[in-house]
Amino acid sequence: MDKQKILVVEDQAIVAMNIKTQLKNLGYIVPGTAISGEEAIKEAELTNPDLILMDIMLKGNMDGIEATRIIKSRFGIPVIYLTACTDFETLERAKLTDPEGYISKPFKEGDLRKNIEA
């Protein structure tokens, strides 16, 4: 079986590198990272990942929820949200995009594995 390709969308460079390292340690391929919703859409189209780990709060005009809505409608790529944001309104908006799951920040490598392999 081919290794799964996972795109990381996270606007904090240190956090993104940490996630990328953890995913590689778990045997996944990380074809790229993105720091904004717009960049996430472009990377999704270019790299055609099997899964996207998407931070809800991103720099720029588009948050992770809007980027997910567009990515899922255009490419049908599943998304797991990464978030430190747990307010009810945001989570309700996120639910409308039918994500594969949520990983609360901060998280450990085991949390990534459990959610990705679920």
PDB file of N, CA and C in Angstrom, residues 4-64:
ATOM      1  N   GLN A   4       0.342   7.272   2.779  1.00  0.00           N
ATOM      2  CA  GLN A   4      -0.640   8.345   2.666  1.00  0.00           C
ATOM      3  C   GLN A   4       0.053   9.702   2.613  1.00  0.00           C
ATOM      4  N   LYS A   5      -0.436  10.581   1.712  1.00  0.00           N
ATOM      5  CA  LYS A   5       0.074  11.951   1.618  1.00  0.00           C
ATOM      6  C   LYS A   5      -0.837  12.854   2.435  1.00  0.00           C
ATOM      7  N   ILE A   6      -0.236  13.621   3.345  1.00  0.00           N
ATOM      8  CA  ILE A   6      -1.008  14.505   4.209  1.00  0.00           C
ATOM      9  C   ILE A   6      -0.480  15.928   4.084  1.00  0.00           C
ATOM     10  N   LEU A   7      -1.356  16.830   3.666  1.00  0.00           N
ATOM     11  CA  LEU A   7      -1.033  18.252   3.567  1.00  0.00           C
ATOM     12  C   LEU A   7      -1.276  18.900   4.927  1.00  0.00           C
ATOM     13  N   VAL A   8      -0.324  19.710   5.383  1.00  0.00           N
ATOM     14  CA  VAL A   8      -0.443  20.405   6.667  1.00  0.00           C
ATOM     15  C   VAL A   8      -0.725  21.878   6.407  1.00  0.00           C
ATOM     16  N   VAL A   9      -1.827  22.374   6.970  1.00  0.00           N
ATOM     17  CA  VAL A   9      -2.184  23.790   6.845  1.00  0.00           C
ATOM     18  C   VAL A   9      -2.159  24.392   8.249  1.00  0.00           C
ATOM     19  N   GLU A  10      -1.128  25.174   8.504  1.00  0.00           N
ATOM     20  CA  GLU A  10      -0.874  25.739   9.838  1.00  0.00           C
ATOM     21  C   GLU A  10      -0.083  27.024   9.654  1.00  0.00           C
ATOM     22  N   ASP A  11      -0.576  28.128  10.250  1.00  0.00           N
ATOM     23  CA  ASP A  11       0.086  29.415  10.012  1.00  0.00           C
ATOM     24  C   ASP A  11       1.252  29.707  10.956  1.00  0.00           C
ATOM     25  N   GLN A  12       1.495  28.872  11.932  1.00  0.00           N
ATOM     26  CA  GLN A  12       2.655  29.047  12.811  1.00  0.00           C
ATOM     27  C   GLN A  12       3.748  28.084  12.344  1.00  0.00           C
ATOM     28  N   ALA A  13       4.829  28.650  11.814  1.00  0.00           N
ATOM     29  CA  ALA A  13       5.885  27.848  11.186  1.00  0.00           C
ATOM     30  C   ALA A  13       6.442  26.756  12.100  1.00  0.00           C
ATOM     31  N   ILE A  14       6.682  27.073  13.357  1.00  0.00           N
ATOM     32  CA  ILE A  14       7.250  26.084  14.285  1.00  0.00           C
ATOM     33  C   ILE A  14       6.284  24.931  14.495  1.00  0.00           C
ATOM     34  N   VAL A  15       5.012  25.246  14.644  1.00  0.00           N
ATOM     35  CA  VAL A  15       3.992  24.212  14.833  1.00  0.00           C
ATOM     36  C   VAL A  15       3.887  23.350  13.574  1.00  0.00           C
ATOM     37  N   ALA A  16       3.896  23.992  12.404  1.00  0.00           N
ATOM     38  CA  ALA A  16       3.810  23.261  11.136  1.00  0.00           C
ATOM     39  C   ALA A  16       4.984  22.296  10.981  1.00  0.00           C
ATOM     40  N   MET A  17       6.195  22.739  11.304  1.00  0.00           N
ATOM     41  CA  MET A  17       7.374  21.880  11.198  1.00  0.00           C
ATOM     42  C   MET A  17       7.283  20.714  12.177  1.00  0.00           C
ATOM     43  N   ASN A  18       6.778  20.975  13.366  1.00  0.00           N
ATOM     44  CA  ASN A  18       6.614  19.939  14.373  1.00  0.00           C
ATOM     45  C   ASN A  18       5.622  18.872  13.879  1.00  0.00           C
ATOM     46  N   ILE A  19       4.508  19.307  13.317  1.00  0.00           N
ATOM     47  CA  ILE A  19       3.504  18.376  12.794  1.00  0.00           C
ATOM     48  C   ILE A  19       4.102  17.561  11.646  1.00  0.00           C
ATOM     49  N   LYS A  20       4.813  18.241  10.759  1.00  0.00           N
ATOM     50  CA  LYS A  20       5.437  17.578   9.618  1.00  0.00           C
ATOM     51  C   LYS A  20       6.398  16.481  10.096  1.00  0.00           C
ATOM     52  N   THR A  21       7.209  16.791  11.090  1.00  0.00           N
ATOM     53  CA  THR A  21       8.149  15.819  11.654  1.00  0.00           C
ATOM     54  C   THR A  21       7.408  14.636  12.265  1.00  0.00           C
ATOM     55  N   GLN A  22       6.359  14.923  13.030  1.00  0.00           N
ATOM     56  CA  GLN A  22       5.579  13.847  13.652  1.00  0.00           C
ATOM     57  C   GLN A  22       4.961  12.942  12.589  1.00  0.00           C
ATOM     58  N   LEU A  23       4.407  13.533  11.540  1.00  0.00           N
ATOM     59  CA  LEU A  23       3.790  12.737  10.475  1.00  0.00           C
ATOM     60  C   LEU A  23       4.826  11.855   9.774  1.00  0.00           C
ATOM     61  N   LYS A  24       6.005  12.414   9.516  1.00  0.00           N
ATOM     62  CA  LYS A  24       7.063  11.626   8.883  1.00  0.00           C
ATOM     63  C   LYS A  24       7.490  10.477   9.792  1.00  0.00           C
ATOM     64  N   ASN A  25       7.564  10.746  11.107  1.00  0.00           N
ATOM     65  CA  ASN A  25       7.904   9.696  12.072  1.00  0.00           C
ATOM     66  C   ASN A  25       6.872   8.567  12.054  1.00  0.00           C
ATOM     67  N   LEU A  26       5.634   8.914  11.738  1.00  0.00           N
ATOM     68  CA  LEU A  26       4.549   7.920  11.678  1.00  0.00           C
ATOM     69  C   LEU A  26       4.487   7.229  10.313  1.00  0.00           C
ATOM     70  N   GLY A  27       5.372   7.631   9.383  1.00  0.00           N
ATOM     71  CA  GLY A  27       5.434   6.971   8.089  1.00  0.00           C
ATOM     72  C   GLY A  27       4.611   7.608   6.985  1.00  0.00           C
ATOM     73  N   TYR A  28       4.126   8.828   7.214  1.00  0.00           N
ATOM     74  CA  TYR A  28       3.341   9.520   6.192  1.00  0.00           C
ATOM     75  C   TYR A  28       4.234  10.412   5.338  1.00  0.00           C
ATOM     76  N   ILE A  29       3.759  10.736   4.163  1.00  0.00           N
ATOM     77  CA  ILE A  29       4.432  11.680   3.271  1.00  0.00           C
ATOM     78  C   ILE A  29       3.752  13.036   3.448  1.00  0.00           C
ATOM     79  N   VAL A  30       4.547  14.085   3.597  1.00  0.00           N
ATOM     80  CA  VAL A  30       3.996  15.440   3.708  1.00  0.00           C
ATOM     81  C   VAL A  30       4.454  16.197   2.457  1.00  0.00           C
ATOM     82  N   PRO A  31       3.549  16.288   1.442  1.00  0.00           N
ATOM     83  CA  PRO A  31       3.932  16.901   0.171  1.00  0.00           C
ATOM     84  C   PRO A  31       4.081  18.414   0.243  1.00  0.00           C
ATOM     85  N   GLY A  32       3.581  19.008   1.332  1.00  0.00           N
ATOM     86  CA  GLY A  32       3.696  20.452   1.459  1.00  0.00           C
ATOM     87  C   GLY A  32       3.005  20.967   2.696  1.00  0.00           C
ATOM     88  N   THR A  33       3.214  22.257   2.941  1.00  0.00           N
ATOM     89  CA  THR A  33       2.516  22.941   4.022  1.00  0.00           C
ATOM     90  C   THR A  33       1.969  24.249   3.451  1.00  0.00           C
ATOM     91  N   ALA A  34       0.967  24.780   4.122  1.00  0.00           N
ATOM     92  CA  ALA A  34       0.376  26.052   3.708  1.00  0.00           C
ATOM     93  C   ALA A  34       0.100  26.879   4.961  1.00  0.00           C
ATOM     94  N   ILE A  35       0.142  28.206   4.816  1.00  0.00           N
ATOM     95  CA  ILE A  35      -0.077  29.067   5.976  1.00  0.00           C
ATOM     96  C   ILE A  35      -1.367  29.877   5.889  1.00  0.00           C
ATOM     97  N   SER A  36      -2.062  29.789   4.745  1.00  0.00           N
ATOM     98  CA  SER A  36      -3.314  30.538   4.592  1.00  0.00           C
ATOM     99  C   SER A  36      -4.336  29.660   3.879  1.00  0.00           C
ATOM    100  N   GLY A  37      -5.580  30.069   3.943  1.00  0.00           N
ATOM    101  CA  GLY A  37      -6.632  29.331   3.255  1.00  0.00           C
ATOM    102  C   GLY A  37      -6.419  29.299   1.757  1.00  0.00           C
ATOM    103  N   GLU A  38      -6.044  30.439   1.199  1.00  0.00           N
ATOM    104  CA  GLU A  38      -5.802  30.526  -0.245  1.00  0.00           C
ATOM    105  C   GLU A  38      -4.668  29.593  -0.665  1.00  0.00           C
ATOM    106  N   GLU A  39      -3.601  29.592   0.125  1.00  0.00           N
ATOM    107  CA  GLU A  39      -2.454  28.730  -0.164  1.00  0.00           C
ATOM    108  C   GLU A  39      -2.843  27.258  -0.013  1.00  0.00           C
ATOM    109  N   ALA A  40      -3.704  26.960   0.953  1.00  0.00           N
ATOM    110  CA  ALA A  40      -4.155  25.583   1.171  1.00  0.00           C
ATOM    111  C   ALA A  40      -4.892  25.053  -0.056  1.00  0.00           C
ATOM    112  N   ILE A  41      -5.724  25.884  -0.655  1.00  0.00           N
ATOM    113  CA  ILE A  41      -6.477  25.476  -1.848  1.00  0.00           C
ATOM    114  C   ILE A  41      -5.514  25.188  -3.000  1.00  0.00           C
ATOM    115  N   LYS A  42      -4.526  26.079  -3.196  1.00  0.00           N
ATOM    116  CA  LYS A  42      -3.538  25.874  -4.258  1.00  0.00           C
ATOM    117  C   LYS A  42      -2.732  24.596  -4.030  1.00  0.00           C
ATOM    118  N   GLU A  43      -2.272  24.388  -2.793  1.00  0.00           N
ATOM    119  CA  GLU A  43      -1.475  23.198  -2.466  1.00  0.00           C
ATOM    120  C   GLU A  43      -2.295  21.923  -2.629  1.00  0.00           C
ATOM    121  N   ALA A  44      -3.570  21.983  -2.256  1.00  0.00           N
ATOM    122  CA  ALA A  44      -4.441  20.810  -2.407  1.00  0.00           C
ATOM    123  C   ALA A  44      -4.547  20.425  -3.882  1.00  0.00           C
ATOM    124  N   GLU A  45      -4.685  21.432  -4.732  1.00  0.00           N
ATOM    125  CA  GLU A  45      -4.786  21.168  -6.167  1.00  0.00           C
ATOM    126  C   GLU A  45      -3.467  20.630  -6.728  1.00  0.00           C
ATOM    127  N   LEU A  46      -2.351  21.203  -6.296  1.00  0.00           N
ATOM    128  CA  LEU A  46      -1.041  20.802  -6.819  1.00  0.00           C
ATOM    129  C   LEU A  46      -0.577  19.432  -6.322  1.00  0.00           C
ATOM    130  N   THR A  47      -0.821  19.144  -5.042  1.00  0.00           N
ATOM    131  CA  THR A  47      -0.256  17.930  -4.443  1.00  0.00           C
ATOM    132  C   THR A  47      -1.235  16.770  -4.345  1.00  0.00           C
ATOM    133  N   ASN A  48      -2.541  17.041  -4.486  1.00  0.00           N
ATOM    134  CA  ASN A  48      -3.575  16.015  -4.400  1.00  0.00           C
ATOM    135  C   ASN A  48      -3.359  15.064  -3.218  1.00  0.00           C
ATOM    136  N   PRO A  49      -3.372  15.613  -1.986  1.00  0.00           N
ATOM    137  CA  PRO A  49      -3.128  14.763  -0.817  1.00  0.00           C
ATOM    138  C   PRO A  49      -4.313  13.833  -0.529  1.00  0.00           C
ATOM    139  N   ASP A  50      -4.044  12.806   0.279  1.00  0.00           N
ATOM    140  CA  ASP A  50      -5.096  11.882   0.705  1.00  0.00           C
ATOM    141  C   ASP A  50      -5.893  12.461   1.866  1.00  0.00           C
ATOM    142  N   LEU A  51      -5.272  13.388   2.605  1.00  0.00           N
ATOM    143  CA  LEU A  51      -5.877  13.977   3.800  1.00  0.00           C
ATOM    144  C   LEU A  51      -5.240  15.339   4.029  1.00  0.00           C
ATOM    145  N   ILE A  52      -6.014  16.241   4.641  1.00  0.00           N
ATOM    146  CA  ILE A  52      -5.479  17.555   5.014  1.00  0.00           C
ATOM    147  C   ILE A  52      -5.684  17.755   6.503  1.00  0.00           C
ATOM    148  N   LEU A  53      -4.614  18.172   7.182  1.00  0.00           N
ATOM    149  CA  LEU A  53      -4.724  18.622   8.575  1.00  0.00           C
ATOM    150  C   LEU A  53      -4.822  20.132   8.506  1.00  0.00           C
ATOM    151  N   MET A  54      -5.959  20.683   8.921  1.00  0.00           N
ATOM    152  CA  MET A  54      -6.284  22.096   8.694  1.00  0.00           C
ATOM    153  C   MET A  54      -6.490  22.836  10.014  1.00  0.00           C
ATOM    154  N   ASP A  55      -5.653  23.830  10.248  1.00  0.00           N
ATOM    155  CA  ASP A  55      -5.859  24.712  11.391  1.00  0.00           C
ATOM    156  C   ASP A  55      -7.091  25.571  11.085  1.00  0.00           C
ATOM    157  N   ILE A  56      -7.934  25.801  12.065  1.00  0.00           N
ATOM    158  CA  ILE A  56      -9.138  26.608  11.835  1.00  0.00           C
ATOM    159  C   ILE A  56      -8.786  28.091  11.700  1.00  0.00           C
ATOM    160  N   MET A  57      -7.930  28.580  12.580  1.00  0.00           N
ATOM    161  CA  MET A  57      -7.556  30.000  12.554  1.00  0.00           C
ATOM    162  C   MET A  57      -6.287  30.180  11.732  1.00  0.00           C
ATOM    163  N   LEU A  58      -6.412  30.855  10.591  1.00  0.00           N
ATOM    164  CA  LEU A  58      -5.272  31.060   9.694  1.00  0.00           C
ATOM    165  C   LEU A  58      -5.061  32.540   9.421  1.00  0.00           C
ATOM    166  N   LYS A  59      -3.851  32.881   9.008  1.00  0.00           N
ATOM    167  CA  LYS A  59      -3.571  34.261   8.591  1.00  0.00           C
ATOM    168  C   LYS A  59      -4.290  34.520   7.270  1.00  0.00           C
ATOM    169  N   GLY A  60      -4.573  35.781   7.012  1.00  0.00           N
ATOM    170  CA  GLY A  60      -5.198  36.132   5.739  1.00  0.00           C
ATOM    171  C   GLY A  60      -6.699  36.300   5.858  1.00  0.00           C
ATOM    172  N   ASN A  61      -7.349  36.405   4.699  1.00  0.00           N
ATOM    173  CA  ASN A  61      -8.780  36.700   4.659  1.00  0.00           C
ATOM    174  C   ASN A  61      -9.670  35.474   4.800  1.00  0.00           C
ATOM    175  N   MET A  62      -9.091  34.290   4.693  1.00  0.00           N
ATOM    176  CA  MET A  62      -9.891  33.067   4.686  1.00  0.00           C
ATOM    177  C   MET A  62      -9.462  32.154   5.836  1.00  0.00           C
ATOM    178  N   ASP A  63     -10.413  31.752   6.678  1.00  0.00           N
ATOM    179  CA  ASP A  63     -10.045  30.841   7.750  1.00  0.00           C
ATOM    180  C   ASP A  63     -10.064  29.394   7.244  1.00  0.00           C
ATOM    181  N   GLY A  64      -9.668  28.478   8.094  1.00  0.00           N
ATOM    182  CA  GLY A  64      -9.586  27.076   7.712  1.00  0.00           C
ATOM    183  C   GLY A  64     -10.931  26.454   7.375  1.00  0.00           C
TER     184      GLY A  64
END
